[in-house]
Amino acid sequence: MRKVILFIAMSLDGYVADGEGSVDWLGGHGNDSEMQDTCSQFIVQVDTVVMGRNTYDQIVTELSPDEWVYRDLTSYVITHREAPSSSENIRFSAEDPCRLIKSLREEEGKAIWICGGADLVQQLWREDLIDVYYLSVIPMLLGNGIRLFEKTENRIPLRLIKTQSYNGITDLVYERRGNMNSHNQ
């Protein structure tokens, strides 16, 4: 069964975007020479990326308007709005994200990357469908915005498997300790 990996950046106070949905605050506290290319190191273990429509729109309008940055991956964009036609590498889907992930897990391939947005992450988190949480904590307190994790009754015990720090950013990598999503455990 393929692993499902959340690989995402968030502010120290738990937001993935500011109040306007912008991520222009992403970055360390020094200069770019202190940055590490953790994404390239990570991406070799995945062949599929799943994102929400707002994340897709942000990528194609702000972050990389000239080129689809995930061209070597099969991309699924979860949307309930009118979408462009799907292509070989970018598939727009109105399917329930939990059902889609369960189906993708059963297929042959590398790991599945959940890259955003918060609504998609929360649906998968509540159903305990994320195997690995790779969180890059950015040295920024936003105070408000779009939270990565909202309230839920489920508890999901995790095991810290890796940490690293560079340019004020701290990467925390956790894996599930088992399928124990009951709030009584």
mmCIF file of N, CA, C and O in Angstrom, residues 50 78 80 93-104 119-120 123-124 129:
data_model
loop_
_atom_site.group_PDB
_atom_site.id
_atom_site.type_symbol
_atom_site.label_atom_id
_atom_site.label_comp_id
_atom_site.label_asym_id
_atom_site.label_seq_id
_atom_site.Cartn_x
_atom_site.Cartn_y
_atom_site.Cartn_z
ATOM 1 N N VAL A 50 -1.543 15.576 -4.635
ATOM 2 C CA VAL A 50 -2.962 15.894 -4.508
ATOM 3 C C VAL A 50 -3.057 17.243 -3.810
ATOM 4 O O VAL A 50 -2.384 17.484 -2.807
ATOM 5 N N ILE A 78 -8.489 18.662 -6.382
ATOM 6 C CA ILE A 78 -9.835 18.461 -5.859
ATOM 7 C C ILE A 78 -10.578 19.786 -5.984
ATOM 8 O O ILE A 78 -10.130 20.812 -5.458
ATOM 9 N N HIS A 80 -14.727 21.663 -6.644
ATOM 10 C CA HIS A 80 -16.168 21.600 -6.854
ATOM 11 C C HIS A 80 -16.610 22.757 -7.740
ATOM 12 O O HIS A 80 -17.788 22.936 -7.973
ATOM 13 N N SER A 93 -10.820 16.765 -10.199
ATOM 14 C CA SER A 93 -11.753 15.774 -9.688
ATOM 15 C C SER A 93 -12.681 16.392 -8.652
ATOM 16 O O SER A 93 -12.230 17.145 -7.781
ATOM 17 N N ALA A 94 -13.946 16.058 -8.746
ATOM 18 C CA ALA A 94 -14.927 16.460 -7.735
ATOM 19 C C ALA A 94 -15.194 15.313 -6.768
ATOM 20 O O ALA A 94 -16.056 15.410 -5.896
ATOM 21 N N GLU A 95 -14.432 14.221 -6.915
ATOM 22 C CA GLU A 95 -14.595 13.051 -6.056
ATOM 23 C C GLU A 95 -14.261 13.398 -4.608
ATOM 24 O O GLU A 95 -13.413 14.242 -4.334
ATOM 25 N N ASP A 96 -14.925 12.735 -3.687
ATOM 26 C CA ASP A 96 -14.611 12.902 -2.273
ATOM 27 C C ASP A 96 -13.120 12.604 -2.078
ATOM 28 O O ASP A 96 -12.648 11.544 -2.492
ATOM 29 N N PRO A 97 -12.360 13.540 -1.481
ATOM 30 C CA PRO A 97 -10.920 13.341 -1.365
ATOM 31 C C PRO A 97 -10.525 12.090 -0.582
ATOM 32 O O PRO A 97 -9.533 11.440 -0.919
ATOM 33 N N CYS A 98 -11.282 11.729 0.429
ATOM 34 C CA CYS A 98 -10.959 10.527 1.204
ATOM 35 C C CYS A 98 -11.118 9.281 0.341
ATOM 36 O O CYS A 98 -10.284 8.370 0.379
ATOM 37 N N ARG A 99 -12.169 9.250 -0.461
ATOM 38 C CA ARG A 99 -12.382 8.115 -1.365
ATOM 39 C C ARG A 99 -11.276 8.056 -2.409
ATOM 40 O O ARG A 99 -10.738 6.985 -2.715
ATOM 41 N N LEU A 100 -10.892 9.211 -2.952
ATOM 42 C CA LEU A 100 -9.817 9.257 -3.944
ATOM 43 C C LEU A 100 -8.511 8.741 -3.353
ATOM 44 O O LEU A 100 -7.825 7.911 -3.960
ATOM 45 N N ILE A 101 -8.161 9.189 -2.163
ATOM 46 C CA ILE A 101 -6.908 8.762 -1.529
ATOM 47 C C ILE A 101 -6.938 7.260 -1.256
ATOM 48 O O ILE A 101 -5.954 6.553 -1.495
ATOM 49 N N LYS A 102 -8.040 6.760 -0.768
ATOM 50 C CA LYS A 102 -8.146 5.309 -0.515
ATOM 51 C C LYS A 102 -7.927 4.524 -1.803
ATOM 52 O O LYS A 102 -7.253 3.495 -1.806
ATOM 53 N N SER A 103 -8.468 5.016 -2.887
ATOM 54 C CA SER A 103 -8.303 4.356 -4.181
ATOM 55 C C SER A 103 -6.861 4.444 -4.673
ATOM 56 O O SER A 103 -6.279 3.453 -5.125
ATOM 57 N N LEU A 104 -6.261 5.630 -4.581
ATOM 58 C CA LEU A 104 -4.880 5.815 -5.031
ATOM 59 C C LEU A 104 -3.908 4.964 -4.222
ATOM 60 O O LEU A 104 -2.915 4.476 -4.754
ATOM 61 N N ASP A 119 -8.338 22.663 3.855
ATOM 62 C CA ASP A 119 -9.591 21.907 3.867
ATOM 63 C C ASP A 119 -9.355 20.456 3.468
ATOM 64 O O ASP A 119 -9.858 19.535 4.107
ATOM 65 N N LEU A 120 -8.558 20.243 2.442
ATOM 66 C CA LEU A 120 -8.213 18.887 2.009
ATOM 67 C C LEU A 120 -7.462 18.146 3.110
ATOM 68 O O LEU A 120 -7.793 17.004 3.457
ATOM 69 N N GLN A 123 -9.768 17.090 5.988
ATOM 70 C CA GLN A 123 -10.617 15.932 5.670
ATOM 71 C C GLN A 123 -9.825 14.634 5.784
ATOM 72 O O GLN A 123 -10.304 13.658 6.368
ATOM 73 N N LEU A 124 -8.619 14.622 5.252
ATOM 74 C CA LEU A 124 -7.791 13.413 5.300
ATOM 75 C C LEU A 124 -7.321 13.116 6.719
ATOM 76 O O LEU A 124 -7.262 11.963 7.147
ATOM 77 N N LEU A 129 -6.003 9.305 7.260
ATOM 78 C CA LEU A 129 -5.479 8.806 5.989
ATOM 79 C C LEU A 129 -4.076 9.322 5.682
ATOM 80 O O LEU A 129 -3.543 9.030 4.618
#
